[in-house]
Coordinates of N, CA and C and ligand atoms in Angstrom, one line a residue:
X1383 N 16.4 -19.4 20.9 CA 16.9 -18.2 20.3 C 15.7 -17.5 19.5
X1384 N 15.3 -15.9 19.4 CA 14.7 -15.6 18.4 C 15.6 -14.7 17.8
X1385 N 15.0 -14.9 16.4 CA 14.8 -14.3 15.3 C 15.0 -13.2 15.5
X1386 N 13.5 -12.5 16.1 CA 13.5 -11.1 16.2 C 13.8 -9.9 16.7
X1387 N 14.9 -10.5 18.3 CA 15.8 -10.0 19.0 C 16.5 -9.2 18.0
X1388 N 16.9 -7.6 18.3 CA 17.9 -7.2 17.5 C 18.8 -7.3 17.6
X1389 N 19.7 -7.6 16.7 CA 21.2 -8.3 17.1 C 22.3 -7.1 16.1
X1390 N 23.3 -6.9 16.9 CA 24.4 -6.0 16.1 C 24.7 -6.9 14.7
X1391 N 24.8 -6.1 13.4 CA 25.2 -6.6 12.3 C 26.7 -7.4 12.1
X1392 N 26.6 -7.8 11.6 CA 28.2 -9.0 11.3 C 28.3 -9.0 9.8
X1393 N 29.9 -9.7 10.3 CA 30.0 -9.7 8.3 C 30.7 -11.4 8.7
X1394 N 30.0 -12.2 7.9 CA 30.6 -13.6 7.8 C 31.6 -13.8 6.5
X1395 N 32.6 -14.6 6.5 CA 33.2 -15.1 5.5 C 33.2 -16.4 5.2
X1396 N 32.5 -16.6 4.3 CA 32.8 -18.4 3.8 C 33.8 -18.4 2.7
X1397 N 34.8 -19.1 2.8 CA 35.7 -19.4 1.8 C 35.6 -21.1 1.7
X1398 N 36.2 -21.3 0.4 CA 36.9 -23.1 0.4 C 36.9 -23.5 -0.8
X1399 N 37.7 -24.3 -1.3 CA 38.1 -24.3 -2.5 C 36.8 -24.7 -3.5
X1400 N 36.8 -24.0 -5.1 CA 34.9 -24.6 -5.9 C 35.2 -26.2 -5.7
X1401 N 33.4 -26.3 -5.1 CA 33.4 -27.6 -5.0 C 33.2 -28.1 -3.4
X1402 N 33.7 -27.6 -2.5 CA 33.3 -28.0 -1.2 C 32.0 -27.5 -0.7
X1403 N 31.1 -27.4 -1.3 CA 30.0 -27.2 -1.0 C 29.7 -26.0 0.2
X1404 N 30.1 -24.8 -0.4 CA 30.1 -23.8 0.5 C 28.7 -23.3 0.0
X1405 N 28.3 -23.5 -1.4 CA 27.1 -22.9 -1.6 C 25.8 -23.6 -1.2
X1406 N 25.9 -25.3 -1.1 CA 25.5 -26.2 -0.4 C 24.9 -25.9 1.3
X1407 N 26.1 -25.3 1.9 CA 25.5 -25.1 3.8 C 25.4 -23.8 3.7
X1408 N 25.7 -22.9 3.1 CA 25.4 -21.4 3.0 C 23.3 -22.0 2.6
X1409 N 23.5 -22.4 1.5 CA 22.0 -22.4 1.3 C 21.1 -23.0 2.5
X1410 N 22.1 -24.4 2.9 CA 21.0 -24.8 4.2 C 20.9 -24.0 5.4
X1411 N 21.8 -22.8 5.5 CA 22.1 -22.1 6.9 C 20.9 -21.1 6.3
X1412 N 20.7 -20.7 5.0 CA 19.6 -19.5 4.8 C 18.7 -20.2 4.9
X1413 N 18.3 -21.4 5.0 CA 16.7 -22.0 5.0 C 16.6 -22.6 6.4
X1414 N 17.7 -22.9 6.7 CA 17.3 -23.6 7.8 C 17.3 -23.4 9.6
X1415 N 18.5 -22.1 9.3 CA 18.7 -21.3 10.6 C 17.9 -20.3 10.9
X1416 N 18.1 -20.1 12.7 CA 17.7 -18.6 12.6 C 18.5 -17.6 12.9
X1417 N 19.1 -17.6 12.8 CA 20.2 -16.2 12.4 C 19.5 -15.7 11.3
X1418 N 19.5 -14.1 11.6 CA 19.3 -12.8 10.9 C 20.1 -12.7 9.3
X1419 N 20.5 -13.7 9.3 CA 21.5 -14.1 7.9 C 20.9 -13.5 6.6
X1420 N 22.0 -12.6 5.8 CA 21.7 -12.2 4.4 C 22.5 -12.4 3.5
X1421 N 22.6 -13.1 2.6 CA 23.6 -13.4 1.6 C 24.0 -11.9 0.4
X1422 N 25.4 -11.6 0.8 CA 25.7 -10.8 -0.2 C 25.8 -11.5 -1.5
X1423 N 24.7 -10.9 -2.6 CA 25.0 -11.0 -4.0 C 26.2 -10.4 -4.8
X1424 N 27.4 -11.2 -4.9 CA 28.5 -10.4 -5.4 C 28.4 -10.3 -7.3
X1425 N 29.0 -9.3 -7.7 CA 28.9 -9.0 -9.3 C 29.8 -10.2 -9.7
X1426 N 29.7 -10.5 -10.6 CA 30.8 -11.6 -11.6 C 30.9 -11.3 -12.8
X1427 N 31.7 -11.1 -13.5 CA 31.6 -11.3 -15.2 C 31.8 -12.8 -16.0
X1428 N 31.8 -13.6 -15.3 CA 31.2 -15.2 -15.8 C 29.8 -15.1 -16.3
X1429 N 30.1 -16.0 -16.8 CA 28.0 -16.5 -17.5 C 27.5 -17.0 -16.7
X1430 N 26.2 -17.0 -16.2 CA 25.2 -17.2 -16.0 C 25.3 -19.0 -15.9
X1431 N 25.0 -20.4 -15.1 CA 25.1 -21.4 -15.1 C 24.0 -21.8 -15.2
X1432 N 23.6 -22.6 -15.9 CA 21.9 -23.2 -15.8 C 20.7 -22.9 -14.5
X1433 N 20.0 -22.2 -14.4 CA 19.3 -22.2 -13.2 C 19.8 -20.8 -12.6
X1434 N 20.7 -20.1 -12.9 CA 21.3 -19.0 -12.2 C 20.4 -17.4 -12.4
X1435 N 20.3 -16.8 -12.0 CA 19.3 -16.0 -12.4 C 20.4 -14.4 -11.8
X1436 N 19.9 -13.2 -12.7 CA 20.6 -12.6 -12.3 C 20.2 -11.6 -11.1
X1437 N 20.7 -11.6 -10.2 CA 20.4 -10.7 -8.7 C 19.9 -11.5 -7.6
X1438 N 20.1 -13.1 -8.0 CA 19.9 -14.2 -7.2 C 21.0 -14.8 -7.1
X1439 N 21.7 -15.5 -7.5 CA 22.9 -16.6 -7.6 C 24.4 -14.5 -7.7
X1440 N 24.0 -13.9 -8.5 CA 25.4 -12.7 -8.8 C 24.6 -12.0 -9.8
X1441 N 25.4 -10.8 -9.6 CA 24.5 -10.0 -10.3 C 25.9 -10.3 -11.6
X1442 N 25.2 -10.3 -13.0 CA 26.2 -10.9 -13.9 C 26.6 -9.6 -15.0
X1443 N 27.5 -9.2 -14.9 CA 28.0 -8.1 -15.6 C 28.8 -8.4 -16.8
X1444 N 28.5 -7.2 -17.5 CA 29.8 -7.3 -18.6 C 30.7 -7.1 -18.1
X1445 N 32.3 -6.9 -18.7 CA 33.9 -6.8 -18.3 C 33.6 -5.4 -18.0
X1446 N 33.0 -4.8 -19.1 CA 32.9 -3.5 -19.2 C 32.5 -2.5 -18.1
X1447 N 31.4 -3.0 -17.9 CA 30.4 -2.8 -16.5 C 30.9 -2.7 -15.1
X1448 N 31.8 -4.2 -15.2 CA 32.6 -4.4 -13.8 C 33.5 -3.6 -13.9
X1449 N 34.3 -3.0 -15.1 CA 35.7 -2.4 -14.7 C 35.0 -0.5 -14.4
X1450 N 34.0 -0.4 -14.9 CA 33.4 1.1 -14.7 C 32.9 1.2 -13.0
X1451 N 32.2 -0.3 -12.8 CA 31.9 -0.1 -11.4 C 32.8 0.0 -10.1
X1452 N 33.8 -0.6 -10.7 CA 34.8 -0.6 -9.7 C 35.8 0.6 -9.9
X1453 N 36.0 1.2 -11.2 CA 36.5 2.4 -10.9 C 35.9 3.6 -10.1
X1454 N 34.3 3.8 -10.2 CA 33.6 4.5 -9.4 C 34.2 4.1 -8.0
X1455 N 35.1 2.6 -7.1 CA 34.4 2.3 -6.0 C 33.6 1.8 -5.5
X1456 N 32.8 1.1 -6.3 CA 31.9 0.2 -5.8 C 31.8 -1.1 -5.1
X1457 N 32.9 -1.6 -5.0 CA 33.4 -2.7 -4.6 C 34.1 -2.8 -3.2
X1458 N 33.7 -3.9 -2.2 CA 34.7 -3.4 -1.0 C 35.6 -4.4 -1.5
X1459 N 35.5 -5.4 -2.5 CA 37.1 -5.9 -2.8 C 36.4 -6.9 -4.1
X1460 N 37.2 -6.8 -5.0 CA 37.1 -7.2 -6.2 C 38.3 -8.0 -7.0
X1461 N 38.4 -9.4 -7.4 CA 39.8 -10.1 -7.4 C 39.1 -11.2 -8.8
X1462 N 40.2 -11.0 -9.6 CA 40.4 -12.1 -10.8 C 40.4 -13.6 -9.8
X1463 N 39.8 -14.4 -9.3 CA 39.7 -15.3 -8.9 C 40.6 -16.2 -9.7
X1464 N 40.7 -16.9 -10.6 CA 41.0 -18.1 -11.3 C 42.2 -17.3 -12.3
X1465 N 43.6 -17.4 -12.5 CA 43.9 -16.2 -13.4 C 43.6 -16.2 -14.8
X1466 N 43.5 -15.2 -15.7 CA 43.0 -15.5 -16.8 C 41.3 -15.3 -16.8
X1467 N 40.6 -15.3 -15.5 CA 39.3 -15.7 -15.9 C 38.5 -15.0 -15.9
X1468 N 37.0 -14.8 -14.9 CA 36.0 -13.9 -14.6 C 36.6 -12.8 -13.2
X1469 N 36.2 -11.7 -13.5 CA 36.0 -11.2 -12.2 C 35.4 -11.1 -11.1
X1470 N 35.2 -11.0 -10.3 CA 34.5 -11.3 -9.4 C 34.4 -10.4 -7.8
X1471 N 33.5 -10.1 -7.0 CA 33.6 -8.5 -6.7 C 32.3 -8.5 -5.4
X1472 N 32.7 -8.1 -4.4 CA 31.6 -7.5 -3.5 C 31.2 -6.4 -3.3
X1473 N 29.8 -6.0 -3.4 CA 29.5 -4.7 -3.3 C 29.0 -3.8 -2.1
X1474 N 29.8 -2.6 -2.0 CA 30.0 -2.1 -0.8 C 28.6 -1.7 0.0
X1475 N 27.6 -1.3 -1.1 CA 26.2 -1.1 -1.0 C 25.4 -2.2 0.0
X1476 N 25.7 -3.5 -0.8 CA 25.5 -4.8 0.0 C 25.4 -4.9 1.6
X1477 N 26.8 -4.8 1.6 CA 26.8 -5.0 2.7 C 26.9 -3.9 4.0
X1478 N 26.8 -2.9 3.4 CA 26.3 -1.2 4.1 C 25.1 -1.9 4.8
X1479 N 24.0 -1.7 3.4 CA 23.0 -2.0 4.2 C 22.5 -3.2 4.9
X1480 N 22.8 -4.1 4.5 CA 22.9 -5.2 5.5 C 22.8 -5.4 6.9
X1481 N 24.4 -5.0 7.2 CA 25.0 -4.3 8.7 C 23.8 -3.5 9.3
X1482 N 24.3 -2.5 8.3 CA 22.9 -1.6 9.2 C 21.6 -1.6 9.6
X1483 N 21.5 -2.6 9.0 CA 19.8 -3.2 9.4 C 20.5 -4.6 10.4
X1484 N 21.1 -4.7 10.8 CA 21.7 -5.2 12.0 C 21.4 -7.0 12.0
X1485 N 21.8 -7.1 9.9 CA 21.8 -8.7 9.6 C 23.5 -9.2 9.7
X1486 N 23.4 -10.8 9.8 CA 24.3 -11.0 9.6 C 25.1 -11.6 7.8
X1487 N 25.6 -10.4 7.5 CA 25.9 -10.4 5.7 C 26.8 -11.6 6.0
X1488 N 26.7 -12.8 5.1 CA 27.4 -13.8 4.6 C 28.0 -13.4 2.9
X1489 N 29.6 -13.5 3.4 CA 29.7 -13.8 1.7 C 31.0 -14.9 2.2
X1490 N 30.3 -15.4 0.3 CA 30.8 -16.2 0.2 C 32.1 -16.1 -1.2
X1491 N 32.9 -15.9 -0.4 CA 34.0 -15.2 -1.3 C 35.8 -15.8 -1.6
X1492 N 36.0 -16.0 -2.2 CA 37.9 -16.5 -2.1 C 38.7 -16.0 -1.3
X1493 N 39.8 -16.9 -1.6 CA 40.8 -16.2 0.2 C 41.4 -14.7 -0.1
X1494 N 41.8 -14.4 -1.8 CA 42.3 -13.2 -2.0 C 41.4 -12.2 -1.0
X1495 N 40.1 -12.3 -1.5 CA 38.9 -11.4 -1.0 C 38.7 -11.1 0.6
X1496 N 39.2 -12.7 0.9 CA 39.0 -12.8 2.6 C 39.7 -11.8 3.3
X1497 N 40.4 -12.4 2.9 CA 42.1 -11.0 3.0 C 41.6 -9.6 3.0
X1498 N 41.0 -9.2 2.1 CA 40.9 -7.9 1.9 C 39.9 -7.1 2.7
X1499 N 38.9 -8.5 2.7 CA 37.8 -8.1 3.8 C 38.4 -7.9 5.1
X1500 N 39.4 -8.3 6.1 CA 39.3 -9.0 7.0 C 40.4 -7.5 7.2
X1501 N 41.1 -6.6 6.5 CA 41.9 -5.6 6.5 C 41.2 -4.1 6.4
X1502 N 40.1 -4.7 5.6 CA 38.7 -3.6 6.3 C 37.8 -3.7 7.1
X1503 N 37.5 -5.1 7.7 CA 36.6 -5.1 8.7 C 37.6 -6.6 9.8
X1504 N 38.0 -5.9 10.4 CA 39.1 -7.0 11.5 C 37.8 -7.8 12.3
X1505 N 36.6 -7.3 12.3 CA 35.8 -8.2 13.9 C 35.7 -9.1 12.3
X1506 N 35.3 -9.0 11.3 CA 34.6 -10.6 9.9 C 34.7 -11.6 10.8
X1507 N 33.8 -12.4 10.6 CA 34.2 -13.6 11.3 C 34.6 -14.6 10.0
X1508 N 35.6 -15.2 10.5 CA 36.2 -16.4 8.9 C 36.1 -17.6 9.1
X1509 N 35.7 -18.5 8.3 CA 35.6 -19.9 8.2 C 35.7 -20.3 6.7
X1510 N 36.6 -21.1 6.9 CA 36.8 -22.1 5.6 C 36.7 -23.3 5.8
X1511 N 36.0 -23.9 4.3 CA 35.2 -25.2 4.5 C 36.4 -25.9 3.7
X1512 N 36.6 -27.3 4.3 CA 38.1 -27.9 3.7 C 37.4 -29.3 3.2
X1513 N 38.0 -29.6 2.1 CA 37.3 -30.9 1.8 C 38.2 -32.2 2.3
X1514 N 37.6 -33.5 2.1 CA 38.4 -34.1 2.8 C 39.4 -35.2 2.1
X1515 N 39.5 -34.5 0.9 CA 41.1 -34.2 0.1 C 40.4 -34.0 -1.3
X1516 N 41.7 -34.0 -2.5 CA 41.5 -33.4 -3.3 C 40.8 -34.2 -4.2
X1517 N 41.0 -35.6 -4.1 CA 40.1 -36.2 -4.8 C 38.9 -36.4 -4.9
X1518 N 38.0 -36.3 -3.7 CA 36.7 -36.2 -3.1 C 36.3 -34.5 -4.0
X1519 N 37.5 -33.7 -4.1 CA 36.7 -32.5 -4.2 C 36.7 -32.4 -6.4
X1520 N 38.0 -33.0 -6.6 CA 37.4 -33.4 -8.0 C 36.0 -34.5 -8.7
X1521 N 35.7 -35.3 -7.4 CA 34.4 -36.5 -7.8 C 33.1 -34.9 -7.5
X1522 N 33.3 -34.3 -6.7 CA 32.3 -33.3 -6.1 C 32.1 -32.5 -7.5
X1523 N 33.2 -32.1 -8.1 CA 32.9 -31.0 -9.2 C 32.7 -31.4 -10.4
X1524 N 32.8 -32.6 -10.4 CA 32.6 -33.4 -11.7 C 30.7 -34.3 -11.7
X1525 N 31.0 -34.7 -10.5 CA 29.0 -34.6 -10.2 C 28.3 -33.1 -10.4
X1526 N 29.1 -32.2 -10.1 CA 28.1 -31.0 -9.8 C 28.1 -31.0 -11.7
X1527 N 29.0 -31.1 -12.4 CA 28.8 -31.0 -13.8 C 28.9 -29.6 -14.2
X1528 N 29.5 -28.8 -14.0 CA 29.2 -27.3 -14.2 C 29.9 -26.2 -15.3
X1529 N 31.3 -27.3 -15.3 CA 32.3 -27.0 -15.5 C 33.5 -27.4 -16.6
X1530 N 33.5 -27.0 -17.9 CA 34.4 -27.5 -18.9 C 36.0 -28.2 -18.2
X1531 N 36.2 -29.5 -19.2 CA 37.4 -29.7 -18.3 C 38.5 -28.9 -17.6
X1532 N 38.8 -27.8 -19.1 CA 39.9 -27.3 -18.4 C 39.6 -26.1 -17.6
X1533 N 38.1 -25.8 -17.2 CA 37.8 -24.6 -16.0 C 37.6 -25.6 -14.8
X1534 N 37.6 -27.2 -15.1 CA 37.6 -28.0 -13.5 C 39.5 -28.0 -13.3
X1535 N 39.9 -27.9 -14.3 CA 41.4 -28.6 -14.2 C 41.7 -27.0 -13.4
X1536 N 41.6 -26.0 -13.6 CA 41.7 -24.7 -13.2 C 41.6 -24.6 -11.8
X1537 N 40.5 -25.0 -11.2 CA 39.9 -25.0 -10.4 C 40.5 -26.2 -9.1
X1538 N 40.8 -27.2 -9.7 CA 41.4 -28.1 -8.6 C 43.2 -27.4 -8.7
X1539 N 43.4 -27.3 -9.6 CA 44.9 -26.6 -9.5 C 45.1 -25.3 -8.2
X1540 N 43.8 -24.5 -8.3 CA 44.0 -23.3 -7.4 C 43.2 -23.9 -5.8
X1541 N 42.5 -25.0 -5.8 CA 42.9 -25.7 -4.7 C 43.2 -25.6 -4.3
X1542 N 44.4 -26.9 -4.3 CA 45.6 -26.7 -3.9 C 46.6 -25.4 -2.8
X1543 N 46.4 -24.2 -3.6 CA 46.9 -23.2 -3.4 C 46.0 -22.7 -2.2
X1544 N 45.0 -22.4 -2.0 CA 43.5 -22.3 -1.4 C 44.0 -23.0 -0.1
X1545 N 44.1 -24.3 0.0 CA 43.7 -25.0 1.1 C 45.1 -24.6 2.0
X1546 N 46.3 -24.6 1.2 CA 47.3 -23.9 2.3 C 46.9 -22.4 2.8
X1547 N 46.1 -21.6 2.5 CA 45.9 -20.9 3.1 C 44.4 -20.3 4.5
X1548 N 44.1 -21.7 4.5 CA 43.2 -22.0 5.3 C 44.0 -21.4 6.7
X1549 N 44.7 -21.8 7.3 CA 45.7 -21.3 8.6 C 44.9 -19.8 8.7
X1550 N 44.8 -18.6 7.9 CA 44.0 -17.2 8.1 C 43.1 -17.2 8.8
X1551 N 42.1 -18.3 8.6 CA 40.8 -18.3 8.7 C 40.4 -18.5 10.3
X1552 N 39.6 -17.7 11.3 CA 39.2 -17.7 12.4 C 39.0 -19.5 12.3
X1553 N 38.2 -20.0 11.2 CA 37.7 -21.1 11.9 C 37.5 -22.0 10.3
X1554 N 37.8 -23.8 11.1 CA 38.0 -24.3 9.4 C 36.7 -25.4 10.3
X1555 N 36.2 -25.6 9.3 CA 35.4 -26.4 9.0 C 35.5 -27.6 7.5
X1556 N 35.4 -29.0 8.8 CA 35.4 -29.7 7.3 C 34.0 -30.9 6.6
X1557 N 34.3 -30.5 5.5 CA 32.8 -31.1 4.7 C 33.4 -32.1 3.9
X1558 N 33.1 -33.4 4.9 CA 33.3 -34.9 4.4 C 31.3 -35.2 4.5
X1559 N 30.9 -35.4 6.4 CA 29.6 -35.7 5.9 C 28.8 -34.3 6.1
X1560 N 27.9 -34.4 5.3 CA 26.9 -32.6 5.3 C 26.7 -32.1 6.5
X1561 N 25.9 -33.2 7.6 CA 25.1 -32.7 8.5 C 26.1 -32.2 9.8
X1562 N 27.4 -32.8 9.9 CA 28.0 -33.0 10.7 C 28.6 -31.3 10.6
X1563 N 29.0 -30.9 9.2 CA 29.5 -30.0 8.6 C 28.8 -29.0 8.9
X1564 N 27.3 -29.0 8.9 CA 26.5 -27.9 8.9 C 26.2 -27.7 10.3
X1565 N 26.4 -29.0 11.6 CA 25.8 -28.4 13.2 C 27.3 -27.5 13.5
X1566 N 28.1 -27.8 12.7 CA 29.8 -27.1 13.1 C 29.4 -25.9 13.0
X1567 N 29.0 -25.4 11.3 CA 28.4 -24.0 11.5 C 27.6 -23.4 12.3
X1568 N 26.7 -24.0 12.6 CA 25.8 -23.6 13.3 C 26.0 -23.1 15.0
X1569 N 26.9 -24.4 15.0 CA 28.0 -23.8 16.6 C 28.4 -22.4 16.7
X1570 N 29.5 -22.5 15.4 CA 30.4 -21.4 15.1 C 29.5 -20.4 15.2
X1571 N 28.5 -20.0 14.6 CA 27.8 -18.7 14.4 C 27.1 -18.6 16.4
X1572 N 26.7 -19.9 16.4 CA 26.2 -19.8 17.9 C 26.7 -18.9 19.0
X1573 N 28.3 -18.9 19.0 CA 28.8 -18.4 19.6 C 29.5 -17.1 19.7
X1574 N 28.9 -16.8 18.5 CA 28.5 -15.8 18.1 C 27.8 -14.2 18.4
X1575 N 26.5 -15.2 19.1 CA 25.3 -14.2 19.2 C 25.6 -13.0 20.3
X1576 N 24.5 -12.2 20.3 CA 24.9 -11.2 21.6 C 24.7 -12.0 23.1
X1577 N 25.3 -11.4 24.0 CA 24.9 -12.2 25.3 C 23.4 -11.9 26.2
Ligands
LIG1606 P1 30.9 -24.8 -3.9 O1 29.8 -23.8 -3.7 O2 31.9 -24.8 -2.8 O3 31.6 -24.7 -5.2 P2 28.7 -26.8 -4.0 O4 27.9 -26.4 -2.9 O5 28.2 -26.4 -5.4 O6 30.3 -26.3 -3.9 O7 29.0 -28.3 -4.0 C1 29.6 -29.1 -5.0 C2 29.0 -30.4 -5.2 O8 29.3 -31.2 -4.1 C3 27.5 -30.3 -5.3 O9 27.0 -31.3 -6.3 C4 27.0 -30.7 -3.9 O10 25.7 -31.4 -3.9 C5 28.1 -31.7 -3.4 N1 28.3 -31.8 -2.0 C6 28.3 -30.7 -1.1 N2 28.6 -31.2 0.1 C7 28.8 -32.5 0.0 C8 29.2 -33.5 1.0 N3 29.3 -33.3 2.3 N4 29.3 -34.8 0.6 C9 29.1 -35.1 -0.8 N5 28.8 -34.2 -1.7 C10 28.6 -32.9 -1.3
LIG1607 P1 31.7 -19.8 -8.9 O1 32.1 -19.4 -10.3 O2 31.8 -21.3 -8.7 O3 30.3 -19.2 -8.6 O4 32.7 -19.1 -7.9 C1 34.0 -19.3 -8.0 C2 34.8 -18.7 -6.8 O5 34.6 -17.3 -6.8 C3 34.3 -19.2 -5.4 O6 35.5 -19.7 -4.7 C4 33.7 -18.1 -4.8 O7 34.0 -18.1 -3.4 C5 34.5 -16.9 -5.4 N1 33.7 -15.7 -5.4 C6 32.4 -15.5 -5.6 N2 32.0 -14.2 -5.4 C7 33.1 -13.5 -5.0 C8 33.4 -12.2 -4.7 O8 32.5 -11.3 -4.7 N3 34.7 -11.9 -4.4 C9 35.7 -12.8 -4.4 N4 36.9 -12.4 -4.1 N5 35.5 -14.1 -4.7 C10 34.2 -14.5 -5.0

């Protein structure tokens, strides 16, 4: 395969509950594949996590910020993730240009979002990453360390809710071991490519 073949733009969706390591094979697919891959940076109004930098990891906004940007429209879909919590938001700019430079935009986004994407752009391609149950996915978020109890307790609660909606998704992928997890992807996009 090359690289430099021009290939028509795509919009990917990675969803799966925090914790299944979606940011984990998204990172290995940006370092390790060759797919034309671009990771959309979506806005958040959460803080910043150790090591997170802003316009790398999300571009990190005030409340304020997010609710002005998204009244302009700026957003192709924007959803209270967790209820109660940060917002969280893709930007339409992103993935304009992306497309148009004929990459394939990855975001990595919740199922609300999937949804929304998937009612403005029907070709998205969808994959959700499933863990391989919920206890594995609380040992996972509790190593990653990231997270006060009651934003992990939050977090495995909307699980739950998350993984029944996996059925949407073009394509599920499950991450028990990494490697196995990541040639899946790598399929999936494979078959993908132009002919
Ligand atoms: P997400 O982006 O879905 O919230 P992360 O990629 O941050 O999840 O992964 C959560 C934690 O689980 C990290 O500490 C990561 O190293 C670990 N992890 C990811 N995939 C696996 C796997 N297949 N087996 C064991 N641990 C994993
Ligand atoms: P985290 O706080 O762990 O970075 O992300 C929490 C959740 O927010 C993840 O499930 C992630 O997929 C989701 N998320 C991140 N960015 C966006 C976005 O732009 N839109 C939506 N709908 N969800 C997002």
């Amino acid at each position: 395969m090359s690289s430099t073949r021009s290939q028509r733009g795509r919009v990917i969706v990675v969803s799966g509950p925090s914790g299944v390591g979606k940011g984990t094979l998204v990172r290995k697919l940006l370092e390790n594949s060759d797919f034309p891959l671009e990771l959309s940076v979506s806005a958040t109004t959460r803080s910043p996590r150790a090591g997170e930098s802003h316009g790398v990891a999300y571009w990190f906004l005030s409340r304020e910020e997010f609710l002005q940007r998204r009244e302009r429209g700026e957003f192709l879909e924007s959803f209270e993730v967790y209820p109660g919590g940060a917002l969280y938001g893709t930007l339409k700019q992103t993935v304009d240009d992306a497309v148009k430079q004929g990459k394939w935009v990855l975001l990595e986004i919740d199922v609300k979002g999937a949804k929304s994407i998937v009612e403005q752009i029907p070709e998205a391609i969808t994959i959700f990453i499933e863990p391989p149950s919920i206890e594995e996915l609380r040992k996972r978020l509790e190593g990653r360390a990231t997270e006060s109890p009651e934003e992990l307790a939050k977090r495995l609660a909307q699980a739950q809710e998350e993984i029944q909606q996996a059925g949407f998704y073009r394509y599920r992928v499950l991450n028990d071991n990494l490697d196995d997890a990541y040639a899946k992807l790598v399929d999936i996009l494979q078959n993908h490519q132009d002919a």
